[in-house]
């Protein structure tokens, strides 16, 4: 390595030396030598006539200050230092860049035939030398020049203010964004597209043009994105009283994109996965994902763009809050319980795992080498849980008052997480002093509860203890302010009113100490407690429930989430006991009462089908692995499969009858229809393990009139390794081989194929005509699925899986370090496996560490893992 990468610390924040009020950009676009001219109005803030600008991978052509050629500058690692500057000046920087060679997909690059940009977090510095930090907010004017035939659409942020035609077949368009913004929100697109257009009138009467740009021929896949956009705009007005603030909102779908989407002001750029859908090409999950991501990026217009982050350590200020907002949006439009369940699965699975890994960090990190490594489940999803806890503590009304105050104070500026909490506190009068610890303490707290009933005094006590284990980044942990939502039931299912010290209390207990006792009065019988309802805090709950109590809660709890959670807790008990059994060479067994409890749910006439489907879904291998310090990959896989087979056989009649009654003649994407398909396909995933499985699945595949049913059939055939698997896979590939996005579902099934020859097949699949190691979606689906969703084959004792991962990572380190860095995560957890596997994974990490061009992205993770 050239130089050991340096970490940045949150505590070292200093305001910028200069500010930039406006920047005027001209892009003369060519594949290999695009000329970028940037004219900025700069004002010195500190007593410093030296200006450090960030810049990477740039060819500097010239620098002028106040229209005079300037030679007092020095090119340094990561930028340029200009000296001898006046107090206020106009700076003109001309650079040249090579978009076609940009395989990292950061800055200006080519996706297929189009030019596009990705500037968050620090990509603008690959376009020109600039103060590339979020607390420098400038007004942008952008002129884009390109060949008219190849690039009829030239787009940037804000409003189109001028356009013209040049000789030699080129043309230009100039854009102006009236809202000052940091560089990370800059965007440019040039290409040839089909455009879906619509209009929206905001509640105060502003007319907004809506435009969605897709690759030619894809117009019939854009309408769900448009509907989602309109729904988002309406919802934000109704629930948050927030309106859109420009006359145009554009979304461009591109095929080469490192993540989901990007909220650039007025010009969102999206991974085509989160735009394109019709019933033949996309599943219900895709549809819901599009709704959520379109909403998320739209909601950023206020939480992210109008109020942005002071520095990147504050990322959760915009991301946690915006995830909270998109979760609420999906919950208000669809099933609140199902949304909550899916979000909680992410927290309990991969987020808890991240918190326990060498990458553990608080939602507001203290130390960063490569910022792109911190777009994590912790910052996003746990960050959203932290916002949700404040919402729980304050209630909707006070929370909205807090939002109003936050915008009043910080609109048009760059703010901190502290600013947000202060606004919530000031608007509500709720003390959030101890609560702030959620921002600085990493790790997952365990909340252990013991209960005691006193029949003489008719009191019921809950003794609540909390503790957080040391994490890789932080030794000492303190007690947190944990909102604990509970309900008590009588044995016949009545809700018991909660009373403490003679007064009625609400459902939220404020747990603030290491150990705390809550005594409830006038409790006339030993109650059944429903604890941590709606997962009111991101913690591990320990309470010694009996099977009967869990079965009771599965059918009697008033809250749908609690019913699901009781089912999961019951399953967890038997997954654990059976893993122990397998390790002791004993049989895997399930008590008849467990099977009856799940039968009761299947037969329920009151639960919505979507919820039943969730109850019937076993925790993933990854989630179960998170329960153990030392993971027994094979035992867990064996137990999960055996439980699936046992439930399938014991409940075959119920599954079969649901499967037949839930058939829908016509396809629609209403939430009710989605729920019915979800339950029917969950039933199918069990029936796959019965004698009829192969025939049923084969016939569902060939009669399906929508992608959800097609993929459900293929995925069941894949998991259960049915005879028809090969036929279905071959048919699908023949039908969709021209379309990478649709093929991704097929790649994901190859990646997660539990067969012993999976790795061989994956290697040959890399030669498939629609696979490319240049496209992040293809990599994530084929290779990412292998590393993350195929535990038995990836961790095969031969070590071949690790060797393969190491080779791919080495290659991606050079071409696209951001994608490499996402892919490496499962390897970082090597200490959770047995000695043999540990040492084989370590060898791969060491090989990476020894590379002399190791990117910061991988360097940060590899060194944390090896040194922890
Ligand atoms: N803000 C972007 C993520 C940028 C990731 C940079 N590596 C998308 C989002 O969260 O909405
Ligand atoms: Zn976001």
Coordinates of N, CA, C and O and ligand atoms in Angstrom, one line a residue, residues 118 120-121 184 259-263 296-297 300 315 318-319 322 371-372 375 380 818 822, ligand 1:
X118 N -22.8 9.9 -9.4 CA -23.1 9.6 -8.0 C -22.1 10.3 -7.2 O -20.9 10.0 -7.2
X120 N -22.6 11.2 -3.6 CA -22.6 10.9 -2.1 C -21.7 9.7 -1.9 O -22.0 8.7 -2.7
X121 N -20.9 9.6 -0.9 CA -20.6 10.7 0.0 C -19.5 11.7 -0.6 O -19.7 12.9 -0.5
X184 N -22.6 16.8 -2.6 CA -23.0 15.4 -2.7 C -24.4 15.3 -3.3 O -24.8 14.2 -3.8
X259 N -25.8 1.4 -5.3 CA -26.7 1.1 -4.3 C -28.1 1.2 -4.8 O -28.4 0.9 -6.0
X260 N -29.1 1.6 -4.0 CA -30.5 1.6 -4.4 C -30.9 2.8 -5.2 O -31.4 2.7 -6.3
X261 N -30.6 4.0 -4.7 CA -31.0 5.2 -5.4 C -30.3 6.4 -4.7 O -29.7 6.2 -3.6
X262 N -30.5 7.5 -5.3 CA -29.8 8.7 -4.7 C -30.7 9.9 -4.9 O -31.3 10.2 -5.9
X263 N -30.8 10.7 -3.8 CA -31.8 11.7 -3.6 C -31.4 13.1 -4.2 O -31.9 14.1 -3.7
X296 N -38.6 6.9 0.0 CA -37.4 7.3 0.8 C -36.7 8.5 0.1 O -36.4 9.5 0.8
X297 N -36.4 8.4 -1.2 CA -35.7 9.4 -1.9 C -36.5 10.7 -1.9 O -36.0 11.8 -1.7
X300 N -36.4 12.5 1.4 CA -35.1 13.2 1.6 C -35.1 14.6 1.2 O -34.3 15.4 1.7
X315 N -24.5 11.2 9.5 CA -25.3 10.6 8.5 C -26.7 10.2 8.9 O -27.7 10.3 8.2
X318 N -30.0 12.3 8.6 CA -30.9 12.2 7.5 C -31.3 10.8 7.2 O -32.5 10.6 6.7
X319 N -30.5 9.8 7.4 CA -30.8 8.5 7.0 C -31.8 7.8 7.9 O -32.8 7.2 7.6
X322 N -35.1 9.4 7.6 CA -35.8 9.2 6.4 C -36.2 7.7 6.3 O -37.3 7.4 5.7
X371 N -15.9 6.8 4.2 CA -17.3 7.1 4.6 C -18.2 6.1 3.9 O -19.2 5.7 4.5
X372 N -18.0 5.6 2.7 CA -18.9 4.7 2.1 C -19.1 3.4 2.9 O -20.1 2.7 2.7
X375 N -22.6 3.5 5.3 CA -24.0 3.5 4.9 C -24.5 2.1 5.3 O -24.8 1.2 4.5
X380 N -28.7 3.3 9.2 CA -30.0 3.4 8.6 C -31.1 2.8 9.5 O -32.0 3.5 9.9
X818 N -16.3 -0.1 -3.7 CA -17.5 0.0 -2.9 C -18.3 -1.3 -2.9 O -18.8 -1.7 -1.8
X822 N -19.0 -4.1 0.3 CA -20.3 -4.7 0.8 C -20.2 -6.2 0.8 O -20.7 -6.8 1.7
Ligands
LIG1 N1 -28.1 8.7 0.2 C1 -28.0 7.6 -0.7 C2 -26.9 6.7 -0.3 C3 -25.6 7.1 -0.7 C4 -24.6 6.0 -0.5 C5 -23.2 6.4 -0.8 N2 -22.3 5.3 -0.7 C6 -29.3 6.9 -0.8 C7 -30.2 7.0 0.3 O1 -30.0 6.6 1.4 O2 -31.3 7.4 0.1

